mmCIF file of C-alpha atoms and ligand atoms in Angstrom:
data_model
loop_
_atom_site.group_PDB
_atom_site.id
_atom_site.type_symbol
_atom_site.label_atom_id
_atom_site.label_comp_id
_atom_site.label_asym_id
_atom_site.label_seq_id
_atom_site.Cartn_x
_atom_site.Cartn_y
_atom_site.Cartn_z
ATOM 1 C CA MET A 1203 33.241 13.732 6.391
ATOM 2 C CA LYS A 1204 30.775 10.983 7.261
ATOM 3 C CA LYS A 1205 29.038 8.635 4.299
ATOM 4 C CA GLY A 1206 25.672 8.717 4.208
ATOM 5 C CA LEU A 1207 23.560 5.278 5.137
ATOM 6 C CA LEU A 1208 22.732 3.234 2.121
ATOM 7 C CA ILE A 1209 18.630 1.912 3.937
ATOM 8 C CA VAL A 1210 17.459 -0.945 1.363
ATOM 9 C CA PHE A 1211 13.953 -1.945 1.696
ATOM 10 C CA GLU A 1212 13.290 -5.406 -0.147
ATOM 11 C CA GLY A 1213 10.114 -7.830 -0.457
ATOM 12 C CA LEU A 1214 7.319 -9.219 -2.971
ATOM 13 C CA ASP A 1215 5.221 -6.716 -4.899
ATOM 14 C CA GLY A 1216 2.612 -5.237 -2.629
ATOM 15 C CA SER A 1217 5.044 -6.289 0.852
ATOM 16 C CA GLY A 1218 4.477 -2.411 1.696
ATOM 17 C CA LYS A 1219 8.153 -1.093 0.846
ATOM 18 C CA THR A 1220 6.496 2.565 -1.083
ATOM 19 C CA THR A 1221 4.280 2.934 2.765
ATOM 20 C CA GLN A 1222 7.194 2.368 5.034
ATOM 21 C CA ILE A 1223 9.869 4.745 2.653
ATOM 22 C CA ASN A 1224 7.584 7.272 2.753
ATOM 23 C CA LEU A 1225 7.135 7.035 6.651
ATOM 24 C CA LEU A 1226 10.760 6.569 7.082
ATOM 25 C CA GLU A 1227 10.888 9.884 4.740
ATOM 26 C CA GLU A 1228 9.415 11.553 7.046
ATOM 27 C CA TRP A 1229 11.300 10.717 10.007
ATOM 28 C CA PHE A 1230 14.396 11.492 8.451
ATOM 29 C CA LYS A 1231 13.199 15.559 7.656
ATOM 30 C CA ARG A 1232 11.802 15.528 10.663
ATOM 31 C CA ASN A 1233 14.760 14.665 12.479
ATOM 32 C CA LYS A 1234 16.659 17.244 10.289
ATOM 33 C CA LYS A 1235 18.800 14.624 8.108
ATOM 34 C CA LEU A 1236 19.757 14.291 4.416
ATOM 35 C CA VAL A 1237 18.266 11.616 3.384
ATOM 36 C CA HIS A 1238 17.772 11.210 -0.529
ATOM 37 C CA SER A 1239 14.995 8.390 -2.245
ATOM 38 C CA THR A 1240 15.380 6.333 -4.501
ATOM 39 C CA ARG A 1241 14.252 3.759 -6.591
ATOM 40 C CA GLN A 1242 15.657 0.357 -8.847
ATOM 41 C CA PRO A 1243 14.836 -0.269 -11.589
ATOM 42 C CA THR A 1244 15.117 2.860 -12.711
ATOM 43 C CA ASP A 1245 13.059 4.175 -15.784
ATOM 44 C CA PHE A 1246 15.595 3.159 -18.013
ATOM 45 C CA TYR A 1247 15.401 -0.943 -17.445
ATOM 46 C CA ARG A 1248 11.297 -0.262 -16.307
ATOM 47 C CA ASN A 1249 10.848 1.776 -19.962
ATOM 48 C CA ASP A 1250 13.268 -0.446 -22.114
ATOM 49 C CA LYS A 1251 10.504 -2.925 -24.654
ATOM 50 C CA ARG A 1252 13.182 -5.733 -23.859
ATOM 51 C CA VAL A 1253 12.561 -5.316 -20.255
ATOM 52 C CA LYS A 1254 8.179 -4.366 -20.460
ATOM 53 C CA ASP A 1255 7.791 -7.641 -23.378
ATOM 54 C CA TYR A 1256 8.708 -9.952 -20.244
ATOM 55 C CA LEU A 1257 7.559 -8.082 -17.533
ATOM 56 C CA GLU A 1258 3.988 -7.439 -18.673
ATOM 57 C CA ASP A 1259 4.005 -10.312 -21.199
ATOM 58 C CA GLY A 1260 6.063 -12.921 -20.439
ATOM 59 C CA ILE A 1261 8.165 -12.904 -23.629
ATOM 60 C CA VAL A 1262 12.251 -13.074 -23.554
ATOM 61 C CA PRO A 1263 14.229 -14.723 -25.672
ATOM 62 C CA ASN A 1264 17.133 -15.122 -23.550
ATOM 63 C CA MET A 1265 16.940 -14.063 -19.407
ATOM 64 C CA TYR A 1266 20.313 -13.640 -19.308
ATOM 65 C CA SER A 1267 20.007 -10.276 -21.443
ATOM 66 C CA ILE A 1268 17.634 -9.082 -18.931
ATOM 67 C CA ALA A 1269 19.466 -10.105 -15.835
ATOM 68 C CA LEU A 1270 22.344 -7.671 -17.911
ATOM 69 C CA LEU A 1271 19.877 -5.138 -18.183
ATOM 70 C CA ALA A 1272 18.966 -4.807 -14.821
ATOM 71 C CA ALA A 1273 22.719 -5.240 -13.573
ATOM 72 C CA ALA A 1274 24.035 -2.288 -16.338
ATOM 73 C CA ASP A 1275 21.294 0.352 -14.833
ATOM 74 C CA ARG A 1276 21.698 -0.725 -11.203
ATOM 75 C CA THR A 1277 25.621 0.038 -12.072
ATOM 76 C CA TYR A 1278 24.873 2.919 -13.558
ATOM 77 C CA GLN A 1279 23.470 4.742 -11.201
ATOM 78 C CA ASN A 1280 25.806 3.919 -8.285
ATOM 79 C CA GLU A 1281 27.784 6.007 -10.102
ATOM 80 C CA VAL A 1282 25.963 8.561 -11.038
ATOM 81 C CA GLU A 1283 23.446 8.564 -8.021
ATOM 82 C CA ILE A 1284 24.239 6.404 -5.552
ATOM 83 C CA LYS A 1285 27.958 6.826 -4.433
ATOM 84 C CA PRO A 1286 28.167 10.617 -4.986
ATOM 85 C CA THR A 1287 25.486 11.235 -3.212
ATOM 86 C CA LEU A 1288 26.484 8.883 0.019
ATOM 87 C CA SER A 1289 30.048 10.542 -0.426
ATOM 88 C CA LYS A 1290 28.106 14.145 0.052
ATOM 89 C CA GLY A 1291 27.158 12.438 3.326
ATOM 90 C CA ILE A 1292 22.888 12.029 2.570
ATOM 91 C CA ASN A 1293 21.766 9.101 3.971
ATOM 92 C CA ILE A 1294 19.919 6.955 0.497
ATOM 93 C CA ILE A 1295 16.682 5.044 0.774
ATOM 94 C CA SER A 1296 16.232 2.829 -2.071
ATOM 95 C CA ASP A 1297 13.065 0.817 -3.049
ATOM 96 C CA ARG A 1298 14.927 -2.762 -4.014
ATOM 97 C CA TYR A 1299 18.176 -3.060 -4.787
ATOM 98 C CA LEU A 1300 20.326 -6.130 -5.655
ATOM 99 C CA TYR A 1301 18.657 -9.206 -3.249
ATOM 100 C CA SER A 1302 15.624 -7.883 -5.462
ATOM 101 C CA SER A 1303 18.037 -9.167 -8.540
ATOM 102 C CA LEU A 1304 18.989 -11.714 -6.811
ATOM 103 C CA ALA A 1305 15.749 -13.029 -6.016
ATOM 104 C CA PHE A 1306 13.690 -12.718 -9.250
ATOM 105 C CA PHE A 1307 16.651 -13.918 -11.625
ATOM 106 C CA LYS A 1308 17.070 -16.840 -9.643
ATOM 107 C CA ALA A 1309 13.854 -17.856 -9.757
ATOM 108 C CA ARG A 1310 13.851 -17.479 -13.833
ATOM 109 C CA GLY A 1311 16.497 -19.369 -13.889
ATOM 110 C CA ILE A 1312 19.809 -17.593 -13.456
ATOM 111 C CA LYS A 1313 22.292 -18.740 -11.020
ATOM 112 C CA TYR A 1314 22.889 -16.498 -8.097
ATOM 113 C CA GLN A 1315 27.151 -16.540 -8.677
ATOM 114 C CA GLU A 1316 26.173 -14.804 -12.198
ATOM 115 C CA ILE A 1317 23.549 -12.709 -11.332
ATOM 116 C CA ARG A 1318 26.447 -11.423 -8.559
ATOM 117 C CA ASN A 1319 29.326 -11.170 -11.153
ATOM 118 C CA ILE A 1320 27.234 -8.502 -12.973
ATOM 119 C CA ASN A 1321 26.464 -6.917 -10.079
ATOM 120 C CA LYS A 1322 30.162 -6.240 -8.507
ATOM 121 C CA ASP A 1323 30.544 -2.712 -8.748
ATOM 122 C CA ILE A 1324 28.140 -1.681 -6.366
ATOM 123 C CA GLU A 1325 27.735 -0.176 -3.473
ATOM 124 C CA GLU A 1326 27.190 -2.265 -0.365
ATOM 125 C CA PRO A 1327 24.250 -1.697 1.656
ATOM 126 C CA ASP A 1328 24.214 -0.389 5.591
ATOM 127 C CA ILE A 1329 20.324 -1.355 6.519
ATOM 128 C CA ILE A 1330 18.272 -3.831 4.343
ATOM 129 C CA ILE A 1331 14.487 -3.671 5.572
ATOM 130 C CA PHE A 1332 13.068 -7.067 4.756
ATOM 131 C CA LEU A 1333 9.288 -6.896 4.556
ATOM 132 C CA ASP A 1334 8.592 -10.715 4.897
ATOM 133 C CA ILE A 1335 4.291 -11.380 3.720
ATOM 134 C CA ASP A 1336 2.914 -14.795 2.609
ATOM 135 C CA PRO A 1337 2.783 -14.480 -1.363
ATOM 136 C CA ASP A 1338 -0.201 -15.181 -1.646
ATOM 137 C CA LYS A 1339 -1.694 -12.192 0.612
ATOM 138 C CA ALA A 1340 0.931 -9.878 -0.733
ATOM 139 C CA LEU A 1341 -0.512 -10.631 -4.879
ATOM 140 C CA GLU A 1342 -4.273 -10.281 -2.981
ATOM 141 C CA ARG A 1343 -3.064 -6.475 -2.334
ATOM 142 C CA VAL A 1344 -0.868 -5.971 -5.337
ATOM 143 C CA ARG A 1345 -4.913 -7.215 -6.812
ATOM 144 C CA VAL A 1346 -6.779 -4.803 -4.598
ATOM 145 C CA ARG A 1347 -3.964 -1.989 -5.779
ATOM 146 C CA ASP A 1348 -4.186 -3.137 -9.749
ATOM 147 C CA GLY A 1349 -7.061 -4.098 -10.339
ATOM 148 C CA LYS A 1350 -6.260 -6.349 -13.469
ATOM 149 C CA ASN A 1351 -3.348 -4.132 -14.858
ATOM 150 C CA LEU A 1352 -0.923 -7.101 -13.600
ATOM 151 C CA ARG A 1353 2.573 -8.128 -14.249
ATOM 152 C CA PHE A 1354 2.537 -11.463 -15.860
ATOM 153 C CA GLU A 1355 4.343 -12.587 -12.724
ATOM 154 C CA GLU A 1356 1.808 -11.891 -10.526
ATOM 155 C CA LYS A 1357 -0.529 -14.135 -12.523
ATOM 156 C CA ASN A 1358 1.617 -16.487 -11.549
ATOM 157 C CA ASP A 1359 1.603 -17.591 -7.944
ATOM 158 C CA ASN A 1360 4.477 -19.983 -8.237
ATOM 159 C CA THR A 1361 6.428 -17.168 -9.176
ATOM 160 C CA PHE A 1362 6.201 -15.277 -5.516
ATOM 161 C CA ILE A 1363 6.772 -18.204 -3.555
ATOM 162 C CA GLN A 1364 9.995 -18.909 -5.540
ATOM 163 C CA VAL A 1365 10.968 -15.207 -4.874
ATOM 164 C CA ARG A 1366 10.028 -15.813 -1.209
ATOM 165 C CA ASN A 1367 12.093 -17.841 -0.463
ATOM 166 C CA ASN A 1368 15.142 -16.840 -2.137
ATOM 167 C CA PHE A 1369 15.128 -13.539 -0.690
ATOM 168 C CA LEU A 1370 15.113 -15.807 3.052
ATOM 169 C CA GLU A 1371 17.982 -17.037 1.070
ATOM 170 C CA VAL A 1372 20.284 -14.320 -0.471
ATOM 171 C CA LEU A 1373 19.985 -11.470 2.054
ATOM 172 C CA PRO A 1374 23.036 -11.630 4.319
ATOM 173 C CA LYS A 1375 21.620 -12.155 8.031
ATOM 174 C CA GLY A 1376 23.840 -9.745 9.622
ATOM 175 C CA LYS A 1377 22.488 -6.475 8.843
ATOM 176 C CA THR A 1378 18.551 -7.382 7.477
ATOM 177 C CA LEU A 1379 15.499 -6.619 9.826
ATOM 178 C CA ILE A 1380 13.119 -8.767 8.798
ATOM 179 C CA VAL A 1381 9.735 -7.624 9.115
ATOM 180 C CA ASP A 1382 6.133 -9.182 9.423
ATOM 181 C CA SER A 1383 5.123 -6.584 7.213
ATOM 182 C CA THR A 1384 1.164 -7.979 8.229
ATOM 183 C CA LYS A 1385 1.391 -6.205 11.614
ATOM 184 C CA ASP A 1386 0.150 -2.075 11.564
ATOM 185 C CA VAL A 1387 2.197 -0.300 9.057
ATOM 186 C CA LYS A 1388 3.196 2.314 12.123
ATOM 187 C CA LEU A 1389 3.965 -0.391 14.508
ATOM 188 C CA ILE A 1390 6.035 -1.540 11.328
ATOM 189 C CA HIS A 1391 7.318 2.180 11.002
ATOM 190 C CA GLU A 1392 8.603 2.271 15.126
ATOM 191 C CA LEU A 1393 10.278 -1.695 14.201
ATOM 192 C CA ILE A 1394 12.304 0.076 11.478
ATOM 193 C CA ILE A 1395 13.238 3.475 13.367
ATOM 194 C CA LYS A 1396 14.592 0.848 16.408
ATOM 195 C CA TYR A 1397 16.529 -0.745 14.421
ATOM 196 C CA ILE A 1398 18.182 2.388 12.065
ATOM 197 C CA GLU A 1399 18.748 4.098 15.053
ATOM 198 C CA LYS A 1400 20.948 1.241 16.735
ATOM 199 C CA VAL A 1401 22.818 0.655 13.654
ATOM 200 C CA GLU A 1402 23.317 4.510 13.535
ATOM 201 C CA VAL A 1403 24.843 4.767 17.052
ATOM 202 C CA ARG A 1404 27.412 2.008 16.840
HETATM 203 N N1 LIG B 2622 1.279 -3.436 6.741
HETATM 204 C C1 LIG B 2622 0.522 -3.110 6.508
HETATM 205 N N2 LIG B 2622 -0.917 -4.035 6.227
HETATM 206 C C2 LIG B 2622 -2.308 -3.498 5.575
HETATM 207 N N3 LIG B 2622 -2.271 -2.980 4.351
HETATM 208 C C3 LIG B 2622 -0.729 -2.267 3.786
HETATM 209 C C4 LIG B 2622 0.938 -2.308 4.412
HETATM 210 N N4 LIG B 2622 1.296 -1.780 3.793
HETATM 211 C C5 LIG B 2622 0.684 -1.584 2.836
HETATM 212 N N5 LIG B 2622 -0.508 -1.613 2.353
HETATM 213 C C6 LIG B 2622 -1.389 -1.819 1.459
HETATM 214 O O1 LIG B 2622 -0.445 -2.957 0.620
HETATM 215 C C7 LIG B 2622 -1.162 -2.540 -0.628
HETATM 216 C C8 LIG B 2622 0.937 -2.297 -0.981
HETATM 217 O O2 LIG B 2622 1.198 -1.490 -0.162
HETATM 218 P P1 LIG B 2622 3.018 -0.412 -1.257
HETATM 219 O O3 LIG B 2622 2.536 -0.162 -2.708
HETATM 220 O O4 LIG B 2622 3.377 -0.238 -0.145
HETATM 221 O O5 LIG B 2622 3.458 -2.065 -1.998
HETATM 222 P P2 LIG B 2622 5.133 -2.270 -1.850
HETATM 223 O O6 LIG B 2622 5.646 -3.105 -1.425
HETATM 224 O O7 LIG B 2622 5.812 -0.499 -2.633
HETATM 225 O O8 LIG B 2622 4.583 -2.029 -3.748
HETATM 226 P P3 LIG B 2622 5.065 -2.650 -5.107
HETATM 227 O O9 LIG B 2622 6.562 -2.965 -4.885
HETATM 228 O O10 LIG B 2622 4.064 -3.741 -5.938
HETATM 229 O O11 LIG B 2622 4.758 -1.253 -5.648
HETATM 230 C C9 LIG B 2622 -1.367 -0.813 -0.951
HETATM 231 O O12 LIG B 2622 -2.607 -0.719 -1.191
HETATM 232 C C10 LIG B 2622 -0.684 -0.548 0.606
HETATM 233 O O13 LIG B 2622 -1.481 0.817 1.023
HETATM 234 C C1 LIG B 2623 15.669 -4.453 -8.881
HETATM 235 C C2 LIG B 2623 14.813 -5.614 -9.441
HETATM 236 C C3 LIG B 2623 13.292 -5.928 -9.289
HETATM 237 N N1 LIG B 2623 12.437 -6.845 -10.830
HETATM 238 C C4 LIG B 2623 10.809 -6.936 -10.524
HETATM 239 C C5 LIG B 2623 10.883 -6.840 -9.628
HETATM 240 C C6 LIG B 2623 9.463 -6.299 -9.447
HETATM 241 O O1 LIG B 2623 8.393 -7.384 -10.055
HETATM 242 C C7 LIG B 2623 9.090 -4.820 -10.924
HETATM 243 C C8 LIG B 2623 9.842 -3.654 -10.334
HETATM 244 O O2 LIG B 2623 8.343 -3.372 -9.510
HETATM 245 P P1 LIG B 2623 8.272 -2.496 -8.362
HETATM 246 O O3 LIG B 2623 7.468 -1.642 -8.956
HETATM 247 O O4 LIG B 2623 9.510 -2.106 -7.738
HETATM 248 O O5 LIG B 2623 7.474 -3.498 -7.593
HETATM 249 O O6 LIG B 2623 10.973 -5.502 -10.626
HETATM 250 C C9 LIG B 2623 13.219 -7.090 -11.347
HETATM 251 O O7 LIG B 2623 13.207 -8.061 -12.824
HETATM 252 N N2 LIG B 2623 14.774 -6.908 -11.317
HETATM 253 C C10 LIG B 2623 15.725 -6.562 -10.631
HETATM 254 O O8 LIG B 2623 16.759 -6.076 -10.616
#
């Protein structure tokens, strides 16, 4: 049986991933193609007190241990959800993947190769969509959406500048579509569909 495609959305907080994933999921369903949406990190990582202490308040005794938790979360999710789903011929859309870890943890002081090493057992994505946005604009959207309820790093403009630069450095050029995410929502969706259709018929 033909494996499903692993399509990964990456971008800064507020770049429009959820908006585009919802449209893409509807497109798959309208076209009678099997699709499963998921996200990283999973709730295992998000609800861990050590992770919350950092994401919410910036408290972190050892950053490498947080990177390990993110890698454990991704590796486990790969074994129980991602790999078996792809093997059944079901396409997966993932809200964030390895590249978020690479971009965020590099900005938090962990070496690129270390993050790669601890994530070595995961499935390679077929398609990566990077929703590119100026960090100031992304933060503006997050502020409008979440009000005062911001994460620690969302309060620090410099982090997002570094994270965006890291994304542009680590994303594999051959399989990444970089889209200007300040464009109209529908237009971005059309660009994504065109790209996916090109890969599918290859
Ligand atoms: N192309 C666009 N133009 C203008 N506003 C947009 C666009 N896409 C999304 N938005 C708006 O920006 C905000 C953030 O979008 P969304 O929640 O989809 O981003 P996200 O990348 O999933 O964010 P996060 O990573 O923080 O969950 C929302 O209020 C959404 O309506
Ligand atoms: C995959 C991944 C993500 N993060 C960061 C990136 C974001 O700030 C949050 C996730 O929030 P969202 O709801 O998806 O916007 O976590 C991270 O620190 N490590 C990772 O591996």
